[in-house]
Short mmCIF file of C-alpha atoms and ligand atoms in Angstrom, two decimals:
data_model
loop_
_atom_site.label_atom_id
_atom_site.label_comp_id
_atom_site.label_asym_id
_atom_site.label_seq_id
_atom_site.Cartn_x
_atom_site.Cartn_y
_atom_site.Cartn_z
CA UNK G 1 105.77 -29.42 -37.17
CA UNK G 2 106.85 -32.06 -34.67
CA UNK G 3 103.86 -34.78 -33.91
CA UNK G 4 102.69 -34.81 -30.09
CA UNK G 5 102.81 -38.07 -29.34
CA UNK G 6 103.86 -39.49 -25.81
CA UNK G 7 105.99 -42.13 -25.56
CA UNK G 8 106.68 -45.02 -23.02
CA UNK G 9 109.65 -48.06 -22.83
CA UNK G 10 107.69 -50.90 -21.75
CA UNK G 11 109.60 -53.08 -20.11
CA UNK G 12 107.79 -56.25 -19.79
CA UNK G 13 107.06 -60.14 -19.68
CA UNK G 14 104.35 -61.32 -23.23
CA UNK G 15 101.87 -63.40 -22.08
CA UNK G 16 100.52 -64.66 -24.65
CA UNK G 17 97.33 -65.78 -23.28
CA UNK G 18 95.47 -64.07 -19.74
CA UNK G 19 95.23 -60.27 -20.50
CA UNK G 20 98.40 -59.50 -18.34
CA UNK G 21 101.18 -57.38 -18.82
CA UNK G 22 101.61 -56.77 -22.93
CA UNK G 23 98.53 -57.40 -23.40
CA UNK G 24 96.89 -55.12 -21.12
CA UNK G 25 99.55 -52.70 -21.13
CA UNK G 26 99.74 -51.46 -25.07
CA UNK G 27 95.99 -51.78 -25.21
CA UNK G 28 95.19 -49.69 -21.83
CA UNK G 29 97.47 -46.73 -23.31
CA UNK G 30 96.96 -47.28 -26.96
CA UNK G 31 93.71 -46.28 -26.20
CA UNK G 32 94.96 -42.95 -23.86
CA UNK G 33 96.62 -41.80 -26.88
CA UNK G 34 100.26 -42.55 -26.03
CA UNK G 35 102.79 -45.09 -28.10
CA UNK G 36 103.89 -47.53 -26.49
CA UNK G 37 107.69 -49.12 -27.06
CA UNK G 38 107.29 -52.72 -25.77
CA UNK G 39 111.21 -54.47 -24.39
CA UNK G 40 110.38 -58.11 -24.22
CA UNK G 41 111.94 -59.57 -20.62
CA UNK G 42 109.85 -62.82 -21.29
CA UNK G 43 107.94 -64.91 -23.08
CA UNK G 44 104.76 -66.99 -21.87
CA UNK G 45 102.33 -69.27 -23.59
CA UNK G 46 100.05 -67.45 -20.34
CA UNK G 47 100.36 -65.75 -17.13
CA UNK G 48 101.04 -67.91 -14.23
CA UNK G 49 98.03 -66.47 -11.75
CA UNK G 50 95.62 -69.18 -12.00
CA UNK G 51 97.42 -71.26 -14.45
CA UNK G 52 99.23 -74.41 -13.18
CA UNK G 53 100.93 -75.03 -16.47
CA UNK G 54 103.28 -72.18 -18.75
CA UNK G 55 105.98 -71.93 -20.65
CA UNK G 56 108.28 -69.47 -19.95
CA UNK G 57 111.08 -68.09 -22.00
CA UNK G 58 113.99 -65.37 -20.09
CA UNK G 59 114.41 -63.02 -22.72
CA UNK G 60 117.62 -61.63 -20.02
CA UNK G 61 120.52 -62.79 -23.14
CA UNK G 62 118.61 -60.17 -25.85
CA UNK G 63 117.37 -57.59 -24.05
CA UNK G 64 121.51 -55.83 -24.06
CA UNK G 65 121.37 -56.30 -28.13
CA UNK G 66 118.23 -55.19 -28.43
CA UNK G 67 118.64 -51.87 -25.74
CA UNK G 68 121.68 -51.05 -27.92
CA UNK G 69 119.50 -50.64 -30.69
CA UNK G 70 117.47 -48.02 -29.34
CA UNK G 71 120.37 -46.50 -28.15
CA UNK G 72 121.95 -46.47 -31.39
CA UNK G 73 118.30 -45.38 -32.53
CA UNK G 74 118.91 -42.17 -30.45
CA UNK G 75 115.44 -42.74 -28.96
CA UNK G 76 113.81 -40.87 -26.27
CA UNK G 77 111.02 -41.82 -24.25
CA UNK G 78 108.25 -39.84 -21.77
CA UNK G 79 107.78 -42.87 -19.27
CA UNK G 80 110.29 -45.45 -18.21
CA UNK G 81 107.26 -48.21 -17.48
CA UNK G 82 108.54 -51.28 -15.69
CA UNK G 83 106.58 -54.61 -14.52
CA UNK G 84 107.32 -58.23 -14.58
CA UNK G 85 110.98 -59.29 -15.02
CA UNK G 86 111.92 -62.44 -15.43
CA UNK G 87 115.45 -62.83 -13.48
CA UNK G 88 118.56 -60.78 -10.93
CA UNK G 89 120.80 -60.49 -13.95
CA UNK G 90 117.46 -58.65 -15.94
CA UNK G 91 116.47 -56.55 -12.87
CA UNK G 92 120.50 -55.59 -13.28
CA UNK G 93 119.96 -54.21 -17.15
CA UNK G 94 116.22 -52.91 -16.15
CA UNK G 95 118.46 -50.63 -13.63
CA UNK G 96 120.96 -49.48 -16.24
CA UNK G 97 118.34 -48.91 -19.14
CA UNK G 98 116.98 -46.34 -16.40
CA UNK G 99 120.38 -44.79 -15.96
CA UNK G 100 120.62 -44.76 -19.51
CA UNK G 101 116.89 -43.07 -20.63
CA UNK G 102 115.79 -41.80 -17.50
CA UNK G 103 116.34 -38.08 -16.66
CA UNK G 104 114.78 -34.97 -15.23
CA UNK G 105 112.29 -34.13 -17.59
CA UNK G 106 110.58 -37.84 -18.16
CA UNK G 107 109.51 -40.28 -15.75
CA UNK G 108 110.65 -43.78 -14.44
CA UNK G 109 107.54 -46.38 -13.55
CA UNK G 110 108.65 -49.40 -11.43
CA UNK G 111 105.87 -51.52 -10.93
CA UNK G 112 107.47 -54.07 -8.90
CA UNK G 113 104.86 -57.42 -9.21
CA UNK G 114 105.74 -60.06 -7.20
CA UNK G 115 103.37 -61.44 -6.04
CA UNK G 116 99.54 -60.86 -4.73
CA UNK G 117 97.12 -62.24 -1.77
CA UNK G 118 100.27 -62.84 0.23
CA UNK G 119 102.01 -65.22 -1.77
CA UNK G 120 105.16 -64.75 -4.74
CA UNK G 121 104.24 -65.75 -8.04
CA UNK G 122 105.92 -68.88 -9.50
CA UNK G 123 107.91 -66.93 -10.67
CA UNK G 124 109.94 -65.52 -8.12
CA UNK G 125 112.15 -65.96 -5.37
CA UNK G 126 113.46 -64.27 -2.52
CA UNK G 127 116.56 -62.77 -4.57
CA UNK G 128 114.69 -61.21 -7.13
CA UNK G 129 112.77 -59.69 -4.03
CA UNK G 130 115.94 -58.50 -3.05
CA UNK G 131 117.80 -57.05 -6.72
CA UNK G 132 113.90 -55.26 -6.81
CA UNK G 133 114.64 -53.42 -3.41
CA UNK G 134 117.00 -51.92 -5.35
CA UNK G 135 115.29 -51.32 -8.74
CA UNK G 136 112.87 -48.87 -6.98
CA UNK G 137 115.62 -46.89 -5.79
CA UNK G 138 115.75 -45.13 -9.24
CA UNK G 139 111.90 -44.79 -9.58
CA UNK G 140 110.55 -41.71 -9.83
CA UNK G 141 106.92 -43.63 -9.06
CA UNK G 142 106.51 -47.22 -7.78
CA UNK G 143 102.98 -49.06 -7.72
CA UNK G 144 103.46 -52.26 -5.55
CA UNK G 145 100.07 -54.22 -4.42
CA UNK G 146 99.65 -54.56 -1.10
CA UNK G 147 101.56 -58.18 -0.46
CA UNK G 148 104.63 -56.40 -3.13
CA UNK G 149 104.35 -53.64 -0.26
CA UNK G 150 105.17 -55.99 2.57
CA UNK G 151 107.57 -57.41 -0.18
CA UNK G 152 110.03 -54.72 -0.71
CA UNK G 153 109.47 -54.14 3.24
CA UNK G 154 110.03 -57.30 4.81
CA UNK G 155 106.79 -57.02 6.28
CA UNK G 156 104.95 -60.30 7.36
CA UNK G 157 101.75 -60.60 5.23
CA UNK G 158 98.45 -59.51 7.22
CA UNK G 159 95.09 -58.95 6.30
CA UNK G 160 93.99 -55.75 7.36
CA UNK G 161 96.46 -52.60 8.78
CA UNK G 162 95.27 -48.86 10.21
CA UNK G 163 95.87 -45.79 8.18
CA UNK G 164 98.85 -44.42 10.55
CA UNK G 165 100.30 -47.89 9.82
CA UNK G 166 100.12 -47.77 6.24
CA UNK G 167 101.05 -43.95 6.24
CA UNK G 168 104.32 -45.28 8.42
CA UNK G 169 104.10 -47.81 5.37
CA UNK G 170 104.07 -45.17 2.20
CA UNK G 171 106.69 -43.33 3.81
CA UNK G 172 109.67 -45.47 4.28
CA UNK G 173 109.39 -46.92 1.04
CA UNK G 174 109.53 -43.18 -0.23
CA UNK G 175 112.41 -43.51 1.37
CA UNK G 176 114.41 -46.33 0.09
CA UNK G 177 114.17 -44.22 -3.44
CA UNK G 178 110.62 -42.97 -5.37
CA UNK G 179 109.33 -39.45 -4.51
CA UNK G 180 105.55 -41.06 -5.07
CA UNK G 181 104.37 -44.32 -3.88
CA UNK G 182 101.22 -45.63 -4.99
CA UNK G 183 99.67 -48.77 -2.70
CA UNK G 184 96.88 -50.65 -4.10
CA UNK G 185 95.04 -53.63 -3.08
CA UNK G 186 95.17 -51.98 0.25
CA UNK G 187 92.70 -53.90 2.42
CA UNK G 188 89.73 -51.64 3.81
CA UNK G 189 88.03 -51.19 6.77
CA UNK G 190 86.77 -54.80 8.30
CA UNK G 191 82.85 -55.18 8.63
CA UNK G 192 81.36 -57.35 12.39
CA UNK G 193 80.61 -60.28 10.86
CA UNK G 194 81.72 -60.60 7.50
CA UNK G 195 84.84 -62.37 6.28
CA UNK G 196 85.87 -60.17 3.82
CA UNK G 197 86.74 -56.47 3.78
CA UNK G 198 84.24 -53.75 2.37
CA UNK G 199 86.92 -51.75 0.57
CA UNK G 200 89.66 -51.81 -0.44
CA UNK G 201 91.77 -48.27 -1.00
CA UNK G 202 94.30 -47.51 -3.44
CA UNK G 203 96.95 -45.51 -0.66
CA UNK G 204 99.24 -42.64 -1.94
CA UNK G 205 102.11 -40.44 -0.69
CA UNK G 206 103.63 -37.43 -2.46
CA UNK G 207 106.79 -36.29 -0.97
CA UNK G 208 107.35 -33.04 -3.42
CA UNK G 209 104.13 -31.95 -1.28
CA UNK G 210 104.61 -34.09 1.60
CA UNK G 211 100.84 -34.85 0.55
CA UNK G 212 99.07 -38.66 1.52
CA UNK G 213 95.89 -39.43 -1.12
CA UNK G 214 93.25 -41.88 -0.46
CA UNK G 215 90.47 -43.83 -3.20
CA UNK G 216 88.29 -45.96 -1.97
CA UNK G 217 86.31 -48.58 -4.14
CA UNK G 218 83.97 -50.99 -3.06
CA UNK G 219 85.13 -54.83 -2.71
CA UNK G 220 83.98 -56.74 -4.94
CA UNK G 221 84.98 -60.82 -4.62
CA UNK G 222 86.91 -61.25 -7.45
CA UNK G 223 90.22 -61.02 -7.97
CA UNK G 224 90.63 -61.09 -12.00
CA UNK G 225 94.96 -61.07 -13.19
CA UNK G 226 96.22 -58.24 -15.03
CA UNK G 227 94.69 -55.56 -13.19
CA UNK G 228 97.69 -54.22 -11.78
CA UNK G 229 99.03 -54.02 -15.05
CA UNK G 230 95.76 -51.91 -16.03
CA UNK G 231 95.60 -49.40 -13.63
CA UNK G 232 99.24 -48.10 -14.13
CA UNK G 233 99.48 -48.22 -16.99
CA UNK G 234 96.18 -45.66 -16.86
CA UNK G 235 97.90 -44.27 -14.22
CA UNK G 236 100.75 -44.04 -16.59
CA UNK G 237 98.16 -42.52 -19.25
CA UNK G 238 96.47 -40.12 -17.55
CA UNK G 239 99.89 -38.05 -16.20
CA UNK G 240 101.34 -37.75 -19.46
CA UNK G 241 97.98 -36.08 -20.44
CA UNK G 242 98.31 -33.37 -17.58
CA UNK G 243 96.20 -34.61 -14.97
CA UNK G 244 96.96 -34.01 -10.97
CA UNK G 245 98.76 -37.54 -9.53
CA UNK G 246 95.59 -37.99 -7.09
CA UNK G 247 93.41 -37.73 -10.56
CA UNK G 248 95.22 -39.91 -12.58
CA UNK G 249 95.03 -42.88 -8.89
CA UNK G 250 91.26 -41.50 -9.15
CA UNK G 251 91.02 -42.40 -13.03
CA UNK G 252 92.61 -46.11 -12.62
CA UNK G 253 90.85 -46.53 -9.58
CA UNK G 254 87.40 -45.66 -11.52
CA UNK G 255 88.22 -47.90 -15.06
CA UNK G 256 89.09 -51.20 -12.70
CA UNK G 257 85.87 -50.70 -10.93
CA UNK G 258 84.44 -50.73 -14.30
CA UNK G 259 85.99 -53.76 -15.72
CA UNK G 260 85.37 -56.01 -13.33
CA UNK G 261 81.71 -54.60 -12.95
CA UNK G 262 81.13 -55.58 -16.30
CA UNK G 263 83.20 -59.37 -15.96
CA UNK G 264 81.69 -60.06 -12.96
CA UNK G 265 78.44 -60.71 -14.49
CA UNK G 266 79.59 -63.33 -17.31
CA UNK G 267 80.46 -66.77 -16.21
CA UNK G 268 83.94 -67.50 -17.30
CA UNK G 269 87.44 -68.37 -15.30
CA UNK G 270 88.60 -65.10 -13.62
CA UNK G 271 92.04 -66.37 -14.55
CA UNK G 272 91.09 -64.60 -17.85
CA UNK G 273 91.36 -61.15 -17.04
CA UNK G 274 88.22 -58.74 -17.24
CA UNK G 275 87.25 -57.49 -20.43
CA UNK G 276 89.48 -55.26 -21.11
CA UNK G 277 88.33 -55.00 -24.81
CA UNK G 278 84.30 -53.98 -23.99
CA UNK G 279 85.54 -50.97 -22.13
CA UNK G 280 88.77 -49.07 -23.30
CA UNK G 281 86.66 -46.93 -25.23
CA UNK G 282 85.42 -45.04 -21.85
CA UNK G 283 89.83 -44.40 -21.39
CA UNK G 284 87.97 -41.48 -24.60
CA UNK G 285 85.22 -39.91 -22.46
CA UNK G 286 85.48 -36.46 -20.67
CA UNK G 287 87.05 -37.87 -16.91
CA UNK G 288 84.63 -37.32 -14.10
CA UNK G 289 86.24 -37.93 -11.01
CA UNK G 290 84.56 -39.59 -8.65
CA UNK G 291 86.82 -39.22 -4.81
CA UNK G 292 89.72 -39.11 -4.11
CA UNK G 293 90.36 -37.15 -0.46
CA UNK G 294 93.60 -36.46 1.57
CA UNK G 295 94.03 -39.19 4.06
O1 LIG M 1 100.27 -59.22 -14.22
C1 LIG M 1 100.63 -59.39 -13.53
C2 LIG M 1 101.83 -60.89 -14.54
C3 LIG M 1 102.76 -60.34 -15.00
N1 LIG M 1 103.84 -61.54 -15.74
C4 LIG M 1 103.51 -62.88 -15.04
C5 LIG M 1 102.08 -62.81 -14.13
C6 LIG M 1 101.56 -61.43 -13.95
C7 LIG M 1 100.35 -62.35 -12.91
O2 LIG M 1 100.69 -63.63 -12.40
O3 LIG M 1 102.17 -64.35 -14.14
C8 LIG M 1 104.19 -63.49 -16.06
#
């Protein structure tokens, strides 16, 4: 009998320190019973969020040969999942990878990792943003954060958005190709007299069902790098386990909230990421639905 372990091709960088990209994605998906096959895009000593220096080896030149061997092995994947990409040409290579390995039976997820909190990560440039706009056209699902959604749409970054406007953003992003658009870190209701918003939401659009979904979570004043990678990994793991889209998003939000709460009480640099190792076992527990709603 054939084994039933689901398999994901994970196209991301390997950052040696800081719990982002592959060092967050591999443990998260493995804990959910999914096999991760990394296709590394770059090797960094540490991720770039909150560290002012790092070493960076761009692996663009090695990727085609690496992919050729996967083709010769006749590998197939249940999901193709790309994230941090290091150069324009690399984005083109990933496009070719999706053309070859993508099929109506598997899921292509593009997390257009480019920036956060209104600015681009230091390795990014406007040409990469342009290429990323093309790459999302090949995806079934994209998971930009609020900053990345604005960059993809060429909208100025802003700190507030109404339900009507975010719906319009979702429709425009879906119009660029993907059936499903999931925007994270969408600022929620602003409370008069408080500088920060009370909550931050994940808002999604599912074109086949023409449904908007909203999953809210209480604002916790701490940003940890790598949480986007972990969130998308939980969503993918959950979908591969057979959950519905809103249930998968709900699990992602619950898991990240739990990780942040478990980390926030400890005094250590946020740039080291959430204390994932303490929380991974939660992913094996039966799921209790939190709160998702139609928008
Ligand atoms: O988590 C996103 C990410 C991925 N890869 C690298 C990064 C970051 C965010 O800072 O620096 C190298």
